[in-house]
mmCIF file of C-alpha atoms and ligand atoms in Angstrom:
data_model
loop_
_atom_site.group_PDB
_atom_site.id
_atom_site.type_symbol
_atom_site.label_atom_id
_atom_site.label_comp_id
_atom_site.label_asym_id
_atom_site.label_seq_id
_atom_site.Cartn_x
_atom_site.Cartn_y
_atom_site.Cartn_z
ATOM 1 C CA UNK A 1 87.061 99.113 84.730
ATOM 2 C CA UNK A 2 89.864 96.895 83.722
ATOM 3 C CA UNK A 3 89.952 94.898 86.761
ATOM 4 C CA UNK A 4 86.234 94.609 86.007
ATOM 5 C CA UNK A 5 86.501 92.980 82.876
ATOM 6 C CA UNK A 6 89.257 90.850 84.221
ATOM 7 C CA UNK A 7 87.317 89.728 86.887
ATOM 8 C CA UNK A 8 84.170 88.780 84.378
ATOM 9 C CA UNK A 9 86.589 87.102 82.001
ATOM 10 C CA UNK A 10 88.031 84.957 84.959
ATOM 11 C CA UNK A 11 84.513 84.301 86.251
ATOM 12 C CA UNK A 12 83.127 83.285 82.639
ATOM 13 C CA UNK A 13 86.261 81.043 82.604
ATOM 14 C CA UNK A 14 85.996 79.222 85.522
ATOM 15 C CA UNK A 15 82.109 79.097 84.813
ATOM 16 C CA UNK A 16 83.350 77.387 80.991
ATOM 17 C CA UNK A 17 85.848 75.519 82.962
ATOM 18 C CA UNK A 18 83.594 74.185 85.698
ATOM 19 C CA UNK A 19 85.510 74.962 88.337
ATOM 20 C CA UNK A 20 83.132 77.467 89.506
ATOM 21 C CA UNK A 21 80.258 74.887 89.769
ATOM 22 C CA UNK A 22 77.512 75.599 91.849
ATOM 23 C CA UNK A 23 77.749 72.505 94.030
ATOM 24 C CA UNK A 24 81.785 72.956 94.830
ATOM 25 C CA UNK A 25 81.047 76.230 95.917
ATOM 26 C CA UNK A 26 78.106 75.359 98.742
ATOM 27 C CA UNK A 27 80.229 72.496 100.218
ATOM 28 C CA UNK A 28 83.424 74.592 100.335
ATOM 29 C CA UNK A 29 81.608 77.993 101.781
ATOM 30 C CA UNK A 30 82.182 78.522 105.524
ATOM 31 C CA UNK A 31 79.267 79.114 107.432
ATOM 32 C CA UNK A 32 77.844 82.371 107.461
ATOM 33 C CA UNK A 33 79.495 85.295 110.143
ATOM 34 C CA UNK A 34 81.082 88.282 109.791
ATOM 35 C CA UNK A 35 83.761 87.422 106.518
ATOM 36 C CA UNK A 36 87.087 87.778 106.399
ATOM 37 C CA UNK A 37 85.956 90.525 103.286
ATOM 38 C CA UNK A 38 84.357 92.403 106.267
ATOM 39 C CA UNK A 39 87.099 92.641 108.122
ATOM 40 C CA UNK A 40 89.155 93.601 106.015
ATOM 41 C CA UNK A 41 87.441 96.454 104.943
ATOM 42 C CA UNK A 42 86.626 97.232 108.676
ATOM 43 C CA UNK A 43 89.978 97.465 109.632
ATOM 44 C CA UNK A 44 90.550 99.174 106.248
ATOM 45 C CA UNK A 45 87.738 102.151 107.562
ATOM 46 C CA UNK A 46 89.454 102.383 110.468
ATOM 47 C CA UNK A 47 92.473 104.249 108.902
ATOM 48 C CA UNK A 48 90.302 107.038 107.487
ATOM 49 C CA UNK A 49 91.988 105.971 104.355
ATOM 50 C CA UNK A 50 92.725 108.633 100.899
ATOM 51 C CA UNK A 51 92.453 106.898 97.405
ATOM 52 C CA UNK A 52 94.241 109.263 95.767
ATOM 53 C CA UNK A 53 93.633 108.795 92.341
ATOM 54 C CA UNK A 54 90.286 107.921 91.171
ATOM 55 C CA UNK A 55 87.644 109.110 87.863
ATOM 56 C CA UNK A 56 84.281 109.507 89.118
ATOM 57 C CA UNK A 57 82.120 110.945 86.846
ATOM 58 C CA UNK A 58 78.943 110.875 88.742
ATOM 59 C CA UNK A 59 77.638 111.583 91.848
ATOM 60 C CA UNK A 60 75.188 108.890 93.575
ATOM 61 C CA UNK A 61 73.589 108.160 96.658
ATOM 62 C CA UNK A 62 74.743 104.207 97.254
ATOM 63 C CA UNK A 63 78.132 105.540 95.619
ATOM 64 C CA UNK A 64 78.434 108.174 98.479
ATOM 65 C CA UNK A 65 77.005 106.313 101.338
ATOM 66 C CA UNK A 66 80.277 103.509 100.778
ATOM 67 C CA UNK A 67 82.659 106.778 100.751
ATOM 68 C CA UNK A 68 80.782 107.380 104.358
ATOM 69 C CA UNK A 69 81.068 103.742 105.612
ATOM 70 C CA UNK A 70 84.430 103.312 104.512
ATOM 71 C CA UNK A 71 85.589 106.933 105.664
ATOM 72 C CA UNK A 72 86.973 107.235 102.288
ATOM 73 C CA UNK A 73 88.805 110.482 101.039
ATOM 74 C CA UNK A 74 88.891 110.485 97.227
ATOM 75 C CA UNK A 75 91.248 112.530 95.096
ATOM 76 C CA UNK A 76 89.164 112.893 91.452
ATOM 77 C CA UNK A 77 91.617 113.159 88.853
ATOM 78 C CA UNK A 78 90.724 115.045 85.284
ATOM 79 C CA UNK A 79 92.356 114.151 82.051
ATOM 80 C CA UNK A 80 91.948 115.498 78.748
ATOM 81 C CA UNK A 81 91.697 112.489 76.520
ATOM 82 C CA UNK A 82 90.490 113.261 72.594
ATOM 83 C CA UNK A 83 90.589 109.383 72.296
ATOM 84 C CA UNK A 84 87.402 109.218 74.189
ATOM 85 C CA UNK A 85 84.348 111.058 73.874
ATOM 86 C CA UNK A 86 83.678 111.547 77.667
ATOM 87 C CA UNK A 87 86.972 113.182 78.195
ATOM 88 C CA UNK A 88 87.262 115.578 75.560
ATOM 89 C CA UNK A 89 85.933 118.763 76.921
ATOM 90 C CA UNK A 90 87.392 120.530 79.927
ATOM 91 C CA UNK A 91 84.905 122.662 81.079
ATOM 92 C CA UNK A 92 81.965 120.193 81.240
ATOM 93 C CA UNK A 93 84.297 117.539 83.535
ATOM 94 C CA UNK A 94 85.260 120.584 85.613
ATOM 95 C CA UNK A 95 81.470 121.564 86.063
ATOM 96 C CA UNK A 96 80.502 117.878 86.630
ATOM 97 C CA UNK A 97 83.529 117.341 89.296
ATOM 98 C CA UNK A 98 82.742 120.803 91.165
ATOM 99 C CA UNK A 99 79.390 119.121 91.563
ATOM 100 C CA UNK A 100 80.746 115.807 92.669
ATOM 101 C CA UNK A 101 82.945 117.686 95.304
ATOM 102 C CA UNK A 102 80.138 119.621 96.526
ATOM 103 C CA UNK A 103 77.824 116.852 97.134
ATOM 104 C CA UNK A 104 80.614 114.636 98.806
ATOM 105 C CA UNK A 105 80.488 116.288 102.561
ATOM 106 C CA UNK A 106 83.967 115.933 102.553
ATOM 107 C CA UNK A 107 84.736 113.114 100.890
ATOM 108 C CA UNK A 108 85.727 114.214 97.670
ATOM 109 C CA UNK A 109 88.930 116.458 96.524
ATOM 110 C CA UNK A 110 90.037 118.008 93.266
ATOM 111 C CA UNK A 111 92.732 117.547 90.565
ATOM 112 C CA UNK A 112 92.088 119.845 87.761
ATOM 113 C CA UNK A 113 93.972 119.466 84.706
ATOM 114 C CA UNK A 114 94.238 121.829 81.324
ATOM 115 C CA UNK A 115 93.840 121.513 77.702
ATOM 116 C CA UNK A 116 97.070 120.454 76.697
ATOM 117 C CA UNK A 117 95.246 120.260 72.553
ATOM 118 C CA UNK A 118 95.703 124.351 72.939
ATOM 119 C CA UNK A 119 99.876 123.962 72.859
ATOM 120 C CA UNK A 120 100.255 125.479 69.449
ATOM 121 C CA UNK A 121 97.920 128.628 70.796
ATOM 122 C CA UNK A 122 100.544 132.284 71.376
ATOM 123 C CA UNK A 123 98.027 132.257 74.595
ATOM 124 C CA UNK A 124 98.573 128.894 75.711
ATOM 125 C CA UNK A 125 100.404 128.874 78.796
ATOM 126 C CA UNK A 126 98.413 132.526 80.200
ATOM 127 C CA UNK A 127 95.167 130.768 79.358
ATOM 128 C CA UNK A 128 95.862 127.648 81.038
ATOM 129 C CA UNK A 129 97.349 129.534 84.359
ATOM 130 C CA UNK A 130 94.306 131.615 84.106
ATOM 131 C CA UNK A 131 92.165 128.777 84.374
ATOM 132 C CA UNK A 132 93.674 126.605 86.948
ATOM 133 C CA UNK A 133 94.404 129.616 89.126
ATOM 134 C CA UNK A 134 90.407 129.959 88.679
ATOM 135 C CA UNK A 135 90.213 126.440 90.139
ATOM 136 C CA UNK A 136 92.690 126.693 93.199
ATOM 137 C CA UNK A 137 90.249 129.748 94.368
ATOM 138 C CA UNK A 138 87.075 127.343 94.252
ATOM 139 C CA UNK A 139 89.006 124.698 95.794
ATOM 140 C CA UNK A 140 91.106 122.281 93.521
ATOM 141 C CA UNK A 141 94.610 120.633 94.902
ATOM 142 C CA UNK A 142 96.503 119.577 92.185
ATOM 143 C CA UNK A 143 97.135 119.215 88.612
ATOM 144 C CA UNK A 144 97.492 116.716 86.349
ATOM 145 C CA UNK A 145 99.602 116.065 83.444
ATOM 146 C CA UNK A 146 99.180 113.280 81.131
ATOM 147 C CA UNK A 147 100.140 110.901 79.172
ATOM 148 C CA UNK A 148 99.292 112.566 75.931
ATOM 149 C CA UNK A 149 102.424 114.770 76.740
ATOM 150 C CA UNK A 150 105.252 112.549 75.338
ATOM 151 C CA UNK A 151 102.571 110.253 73.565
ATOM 152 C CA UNK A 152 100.424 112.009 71.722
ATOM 153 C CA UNK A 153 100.500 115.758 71.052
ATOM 154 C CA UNK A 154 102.813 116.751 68.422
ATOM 155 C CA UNK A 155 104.079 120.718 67.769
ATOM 156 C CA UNK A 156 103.698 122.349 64.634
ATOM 157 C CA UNK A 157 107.174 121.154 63.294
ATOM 158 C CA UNK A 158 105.221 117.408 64.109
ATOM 159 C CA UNK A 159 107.911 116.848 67.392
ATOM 160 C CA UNK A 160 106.061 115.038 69.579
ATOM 161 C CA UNK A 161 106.163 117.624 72.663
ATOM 162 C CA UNK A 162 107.878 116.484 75.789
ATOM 163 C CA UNK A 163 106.859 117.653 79.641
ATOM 164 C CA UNK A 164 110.016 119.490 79.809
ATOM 165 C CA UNK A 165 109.062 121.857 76.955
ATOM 166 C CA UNK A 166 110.016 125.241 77.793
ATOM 167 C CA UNK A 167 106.553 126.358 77.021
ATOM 168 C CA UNK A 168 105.259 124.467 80.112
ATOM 169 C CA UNK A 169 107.491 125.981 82.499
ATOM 170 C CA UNK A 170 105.488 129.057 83.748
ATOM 171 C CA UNK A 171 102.590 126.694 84.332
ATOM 172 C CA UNK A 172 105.080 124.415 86.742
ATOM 173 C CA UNK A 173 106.033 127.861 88.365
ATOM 174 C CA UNK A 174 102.137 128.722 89.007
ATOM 175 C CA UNK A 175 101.316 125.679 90.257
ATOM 176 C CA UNK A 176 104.984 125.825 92.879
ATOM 177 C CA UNK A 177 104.061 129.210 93.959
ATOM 178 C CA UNK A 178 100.152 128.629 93.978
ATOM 179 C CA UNK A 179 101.845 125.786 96.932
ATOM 180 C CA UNK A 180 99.617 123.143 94.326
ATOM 181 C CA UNK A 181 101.090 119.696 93.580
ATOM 182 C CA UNK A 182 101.684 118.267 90.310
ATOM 183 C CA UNK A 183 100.592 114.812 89.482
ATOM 184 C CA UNK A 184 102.386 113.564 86.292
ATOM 185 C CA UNK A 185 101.472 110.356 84.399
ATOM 186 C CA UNK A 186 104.181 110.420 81.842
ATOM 187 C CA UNK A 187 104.890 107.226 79.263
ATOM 188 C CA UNK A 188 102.938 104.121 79.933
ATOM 189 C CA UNK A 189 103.932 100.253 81.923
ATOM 190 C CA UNK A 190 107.080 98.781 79.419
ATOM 191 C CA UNK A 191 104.972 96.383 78.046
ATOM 192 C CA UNK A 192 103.382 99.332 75.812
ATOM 193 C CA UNK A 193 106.641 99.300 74.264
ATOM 194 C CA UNK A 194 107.189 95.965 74.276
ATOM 195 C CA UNK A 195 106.174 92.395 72.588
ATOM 196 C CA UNK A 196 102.552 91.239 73.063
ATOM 197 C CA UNK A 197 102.345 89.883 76.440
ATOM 198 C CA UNK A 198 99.128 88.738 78.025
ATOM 199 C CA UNK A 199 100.840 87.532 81.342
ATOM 200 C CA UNK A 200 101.719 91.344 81.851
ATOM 201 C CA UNK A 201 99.458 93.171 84.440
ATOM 202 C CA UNK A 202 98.057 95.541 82.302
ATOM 203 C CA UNK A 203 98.141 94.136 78.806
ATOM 204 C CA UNK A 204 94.636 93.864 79.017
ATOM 205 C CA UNK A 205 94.529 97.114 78.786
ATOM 206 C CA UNK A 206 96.496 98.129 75.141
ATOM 207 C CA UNK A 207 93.614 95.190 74.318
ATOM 208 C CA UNK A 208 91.060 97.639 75.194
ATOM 209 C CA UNK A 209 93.036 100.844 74.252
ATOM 210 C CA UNK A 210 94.629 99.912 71.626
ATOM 211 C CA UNK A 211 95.380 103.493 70.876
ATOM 212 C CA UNK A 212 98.136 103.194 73.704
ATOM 213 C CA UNK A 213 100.135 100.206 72.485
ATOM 214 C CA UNK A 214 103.354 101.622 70.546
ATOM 215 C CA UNK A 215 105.420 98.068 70.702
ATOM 216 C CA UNK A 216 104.247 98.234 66.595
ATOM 217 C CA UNK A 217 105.269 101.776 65.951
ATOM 218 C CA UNK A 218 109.055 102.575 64.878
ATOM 219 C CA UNK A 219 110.404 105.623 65.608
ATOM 220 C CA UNK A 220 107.777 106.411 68.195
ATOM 221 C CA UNK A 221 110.206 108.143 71.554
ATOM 222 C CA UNK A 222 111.449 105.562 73.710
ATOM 223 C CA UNK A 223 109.871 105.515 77.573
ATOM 224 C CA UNK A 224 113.344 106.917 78.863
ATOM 225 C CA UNK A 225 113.335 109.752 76.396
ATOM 226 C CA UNK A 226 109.639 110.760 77.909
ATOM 227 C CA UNK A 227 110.686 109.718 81.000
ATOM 228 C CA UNK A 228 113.886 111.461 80.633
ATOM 229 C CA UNK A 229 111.926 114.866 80.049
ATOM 230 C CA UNK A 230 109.776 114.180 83.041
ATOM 231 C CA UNK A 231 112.688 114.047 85.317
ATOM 232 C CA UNK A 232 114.154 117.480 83.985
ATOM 233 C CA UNK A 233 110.966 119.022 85.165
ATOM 234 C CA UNK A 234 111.740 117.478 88.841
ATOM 235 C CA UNK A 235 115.623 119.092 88.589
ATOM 236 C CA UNK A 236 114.481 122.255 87.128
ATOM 237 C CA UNK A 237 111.783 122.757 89.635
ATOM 238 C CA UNK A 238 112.856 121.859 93.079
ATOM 239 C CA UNK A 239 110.187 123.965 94.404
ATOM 240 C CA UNK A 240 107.522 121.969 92.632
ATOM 241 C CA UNK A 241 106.449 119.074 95.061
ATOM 242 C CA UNK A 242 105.445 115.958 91.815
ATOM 243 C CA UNK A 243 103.408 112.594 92.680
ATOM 244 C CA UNK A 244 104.629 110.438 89.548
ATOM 245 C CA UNK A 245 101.355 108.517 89.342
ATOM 246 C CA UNK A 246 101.970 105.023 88.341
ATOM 247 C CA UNK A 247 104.414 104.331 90.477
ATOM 248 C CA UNK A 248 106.045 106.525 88.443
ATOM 249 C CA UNK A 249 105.532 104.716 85.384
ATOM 250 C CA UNK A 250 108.730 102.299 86.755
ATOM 251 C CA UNK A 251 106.628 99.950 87.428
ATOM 252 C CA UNK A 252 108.976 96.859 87.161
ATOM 253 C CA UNK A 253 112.008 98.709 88.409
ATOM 254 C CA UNK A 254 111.714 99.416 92.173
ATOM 255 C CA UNK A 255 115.920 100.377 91.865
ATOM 256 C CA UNK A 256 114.893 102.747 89.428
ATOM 257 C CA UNK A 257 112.223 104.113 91.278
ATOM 258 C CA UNK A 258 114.325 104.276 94.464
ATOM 259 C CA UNK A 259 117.082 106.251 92.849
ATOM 260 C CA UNK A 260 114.800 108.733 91.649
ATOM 261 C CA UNK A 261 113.126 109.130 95.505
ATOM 262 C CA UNK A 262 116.919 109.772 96.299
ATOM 263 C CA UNK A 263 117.716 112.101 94.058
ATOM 264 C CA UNK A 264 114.644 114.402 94.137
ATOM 265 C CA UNK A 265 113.449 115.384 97.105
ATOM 266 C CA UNK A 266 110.190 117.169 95.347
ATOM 267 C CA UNK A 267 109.274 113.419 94.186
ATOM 268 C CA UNK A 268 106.730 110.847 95.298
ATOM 269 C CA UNK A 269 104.659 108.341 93.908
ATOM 270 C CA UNK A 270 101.008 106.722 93.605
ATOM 271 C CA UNK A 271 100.797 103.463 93.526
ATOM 272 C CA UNK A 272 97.157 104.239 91.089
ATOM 273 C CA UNK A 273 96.618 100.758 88.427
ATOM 274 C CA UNK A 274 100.565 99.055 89.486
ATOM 275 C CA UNK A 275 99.588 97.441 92.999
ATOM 276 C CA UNK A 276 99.620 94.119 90.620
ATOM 277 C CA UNK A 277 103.563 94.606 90.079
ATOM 278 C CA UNK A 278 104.138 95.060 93.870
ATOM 279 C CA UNK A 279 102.451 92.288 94.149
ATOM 280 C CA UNK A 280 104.168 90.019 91.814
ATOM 281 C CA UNK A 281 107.763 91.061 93.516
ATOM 282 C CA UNK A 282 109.399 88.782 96.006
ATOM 283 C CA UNK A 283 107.274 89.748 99.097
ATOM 284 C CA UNK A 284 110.334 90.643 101.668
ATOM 285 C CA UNK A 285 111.842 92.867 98.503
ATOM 286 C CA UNK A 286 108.142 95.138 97.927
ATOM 287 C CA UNK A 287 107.899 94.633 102.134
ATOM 288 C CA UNK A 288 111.543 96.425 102.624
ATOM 289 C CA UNK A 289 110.914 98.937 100.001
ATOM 290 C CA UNK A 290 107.485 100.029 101.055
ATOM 291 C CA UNK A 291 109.233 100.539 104.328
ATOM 292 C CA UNK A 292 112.270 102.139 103.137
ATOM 293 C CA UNK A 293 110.515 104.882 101.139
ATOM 294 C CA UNK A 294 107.485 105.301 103.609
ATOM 295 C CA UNK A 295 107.505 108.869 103.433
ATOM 296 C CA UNK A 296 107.143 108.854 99.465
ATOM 297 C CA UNK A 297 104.095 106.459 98.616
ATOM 298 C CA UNK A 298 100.435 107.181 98.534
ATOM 299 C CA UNK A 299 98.267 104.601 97.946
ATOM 300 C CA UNK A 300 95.736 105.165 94.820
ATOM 301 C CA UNK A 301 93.560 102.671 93.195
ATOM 302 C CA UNK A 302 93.284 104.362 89.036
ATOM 303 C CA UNK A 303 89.530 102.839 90.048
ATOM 304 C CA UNK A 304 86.589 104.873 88.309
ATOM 305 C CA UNK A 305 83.136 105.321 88.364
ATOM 306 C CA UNK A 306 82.036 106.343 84.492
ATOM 307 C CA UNK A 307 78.485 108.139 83.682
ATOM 308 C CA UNK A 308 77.390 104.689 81.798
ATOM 309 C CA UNK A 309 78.607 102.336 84.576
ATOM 310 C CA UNK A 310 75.437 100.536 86.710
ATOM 311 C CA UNK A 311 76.398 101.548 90.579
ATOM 312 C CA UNK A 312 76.070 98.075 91.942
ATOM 313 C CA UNK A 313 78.608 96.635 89.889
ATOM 314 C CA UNK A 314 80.632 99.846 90.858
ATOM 315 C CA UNK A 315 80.555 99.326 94.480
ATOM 316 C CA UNK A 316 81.798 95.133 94.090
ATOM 317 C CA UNK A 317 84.220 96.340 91.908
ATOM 318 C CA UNK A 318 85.889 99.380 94.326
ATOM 319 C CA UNK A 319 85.444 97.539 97.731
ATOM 320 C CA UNK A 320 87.025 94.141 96.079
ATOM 321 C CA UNK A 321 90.138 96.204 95.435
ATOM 322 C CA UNK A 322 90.467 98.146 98.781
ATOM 323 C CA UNK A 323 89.777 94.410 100.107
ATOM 324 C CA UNK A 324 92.626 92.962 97.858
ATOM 325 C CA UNK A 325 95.064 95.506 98.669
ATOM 326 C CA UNK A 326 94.236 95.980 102.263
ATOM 327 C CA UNK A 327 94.760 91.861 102.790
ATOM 328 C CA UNK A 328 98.092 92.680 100.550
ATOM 329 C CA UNK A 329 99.516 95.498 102.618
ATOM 330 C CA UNK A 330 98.226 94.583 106.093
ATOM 331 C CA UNK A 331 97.920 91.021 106.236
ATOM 332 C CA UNK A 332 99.651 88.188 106.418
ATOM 333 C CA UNK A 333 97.445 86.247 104.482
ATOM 334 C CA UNK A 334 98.272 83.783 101.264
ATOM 335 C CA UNK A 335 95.322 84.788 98.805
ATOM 336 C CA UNK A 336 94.725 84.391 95.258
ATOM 337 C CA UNK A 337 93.269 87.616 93.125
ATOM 338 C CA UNK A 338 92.985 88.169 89.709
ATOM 339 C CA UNK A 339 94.358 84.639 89.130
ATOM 340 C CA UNK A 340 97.452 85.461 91.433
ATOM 341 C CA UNK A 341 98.860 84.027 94.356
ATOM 342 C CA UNK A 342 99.139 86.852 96.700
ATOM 343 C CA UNK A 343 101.530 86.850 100.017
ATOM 344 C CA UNK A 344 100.009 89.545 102.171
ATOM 345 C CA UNK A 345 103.239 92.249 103.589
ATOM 346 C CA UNK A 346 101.925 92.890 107.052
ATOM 347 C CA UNK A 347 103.619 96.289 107.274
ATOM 348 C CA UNK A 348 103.959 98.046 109.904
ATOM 349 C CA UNK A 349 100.655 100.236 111.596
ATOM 350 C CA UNK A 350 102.636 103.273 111.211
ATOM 351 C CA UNK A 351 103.413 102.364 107.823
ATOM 352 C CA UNK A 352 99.926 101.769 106.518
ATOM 353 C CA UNK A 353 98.817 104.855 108.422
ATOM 354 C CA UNK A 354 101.346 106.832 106.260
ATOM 355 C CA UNK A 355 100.975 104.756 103.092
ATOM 356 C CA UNK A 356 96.908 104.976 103.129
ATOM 357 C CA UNK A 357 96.676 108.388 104.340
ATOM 358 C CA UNK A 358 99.051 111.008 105.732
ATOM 359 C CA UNK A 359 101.430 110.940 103.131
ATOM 360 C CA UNK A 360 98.632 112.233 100.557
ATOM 361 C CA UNK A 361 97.914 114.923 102.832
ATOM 362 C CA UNK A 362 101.434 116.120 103.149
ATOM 363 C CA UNK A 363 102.217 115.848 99.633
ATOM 364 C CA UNK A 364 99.025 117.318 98.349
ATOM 365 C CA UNK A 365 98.164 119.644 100.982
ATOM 366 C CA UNK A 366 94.391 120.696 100.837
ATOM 367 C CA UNK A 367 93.433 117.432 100.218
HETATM 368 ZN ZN1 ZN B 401 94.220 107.482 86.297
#
């Protein structure tokens, strides 16, 4: 959805701007044949790829026939988010994603999630074990916490409660034994902390969600202190296998994100919503880190499909980024996307096999 609305407000600017003009864009357009788009999502197919973090809210025929063509796995990720109307309730997103998954042939996988509203409840952590045990029987994978631990949700003495809270840990112990992963979106990109700054990836976003932005709040907990809690879960729970979605929310720090690989061996990352920061690093540095930590990246997109959301513009939006970031990881191509020059990384076959598909499977197995 963001990239969508980026992609309209670059359009309507180069529309404003002229440089769109109808007559440019005949004499510059090769002659028809199969595209370079084409091919790129051909060859993109052809790794049986796994998105694995998506929000699909619907199920739908065209929507399901690109999963088919594109031999697309998807990983649907629920949140509970009292910020926005759709995402309030649990049970009704469980209902509407067990549908989803059953209509998919395949195609579509579950990450369940709990009501983290219910923390100040004596049952809380039974009731929530209770339920996501219900949905590892009927078939979820995974987990998610969000960001509303750390950001949001405050205890009853108005602390705001951290992912390490002790209150959380027999859920992290269900979820080890159950053999479930846990995928944790903890704090947000920097620039949520951080001065206005439109040249920023996702700055577009706090415009939207303003709710997010907490660059204007004193006193609200630093990212490290969030992140800080986050990482105690990782060294209190080697058992645990965690996807830190986000890239980990170190977006802008592969060093960072490197040391924490390192030190916890339970740890791997998405790359959901940040493929715009990989892409804005020097393109031998992201290159010789994607290959470094090979093992420990999955690729995910953060690309969803909303109840309200008309399905053609859906299925531009989703195959222009699989398209963007296939050309990115497996090409050599110079491209320009979302107003960016883009140097494609040609990794490695191997790599990409790992990166777009096994490593989701090892580290959420199920999926
Ligand atoms: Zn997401």
């Amino acid at each position: 959805m963001r990239r969508l609305l980026r992609t309209i407000g670059l359009l309507l600017l180069s529309i404003s701007t002229g440089v769109f003009s109808p007559a440019q864009t005949r004499s510059a357009s090769p002659p028809p044949g199969p595209s370079e788009d084409d091919l790129a999502l051909k060859s993109f197919a052809a790794m049986h790829p796994i998105d694995a973090h998506v929000h699909v809210f619907k199920t739908d025929p065209a929507f399901q026939s690109m999963l088919e063509r594109l031999n697309l796995k998807l990983l649907n990720i629920l949140v509970m988010d009292d910020t926005l109307p759709y995402r309030k309730g649990l049970r009704p997103q469980i209902e509407d994603a067990r549908t989803l998954e059953h209509s998919s042939r395949g195609h579509v996988a579950l990450c369940t999630t709990f009501d983290p509203y219910k923390f100040d409840s004596p049952t809380f952590a039974a009731g929530v074990i209770t339920q996501i045990d219900q949905d590892f029987d009927e078939g979820a994978v995974a987990v998610k916490i969000w960001k509303n631990i750390g950001m949001e949700i405050k205890d009853r003495n108005g602390k705001f409660i951290m992912a390490d809270d002790p209150k959380f840990d027999p859920l992290y112990k269900d979820i080890a034994a159950r053999g479930k992963t846990l995928l944790s979106h903890q704090a947000e990109p920097d620039v949520a902390w951080g001065p206005p700054d439109p040249s920023d990836p996702s700055w577009s976003y706090y415009q939207e969600n303003p709710q997010w932005y907490v660059g204007n709040m004193p006193g609200f907990p630093s990212k490290q202190t969030i992140l800080d809690a986050r990482d105690h879960v990782l060294a209190n729970n080697p058992k645990l296998r965690m996807v830190g979605v986000h890239l980990g929310s170190m977006e802008r720090d592969l060093d960072n994100i490197a040391k924490h690989l390192d030190k916890y061996p339970n740890f791997a990352i998405d790359t959901a919503a940040r493929m715009e920061y990989l892409m804005m690093l020097p393109p031998e540095k992201a290159r010789a880190f994607l290959i470094k930590y090979q093992d420990r990246i999955i690729y995910g997109t953060d690309l969803d499909f909303l109840a309200s959301a008309s399905v053609s513009d859906i299925l531009k939006d989703w195959q222009s980024t699989y398209r963007r970031d296939w050309r990115f990881l497996a090409t050599s191509d110079t491209f320009i996307a979302d107003g960016r020059q883009i140097h494609g990384l040609n990794l490695p076959q191997p790599v990409l096999q790992k990166i777009l598909r096994s490593n989701a499977i090892h580290w959420i197995p199920g999926l």
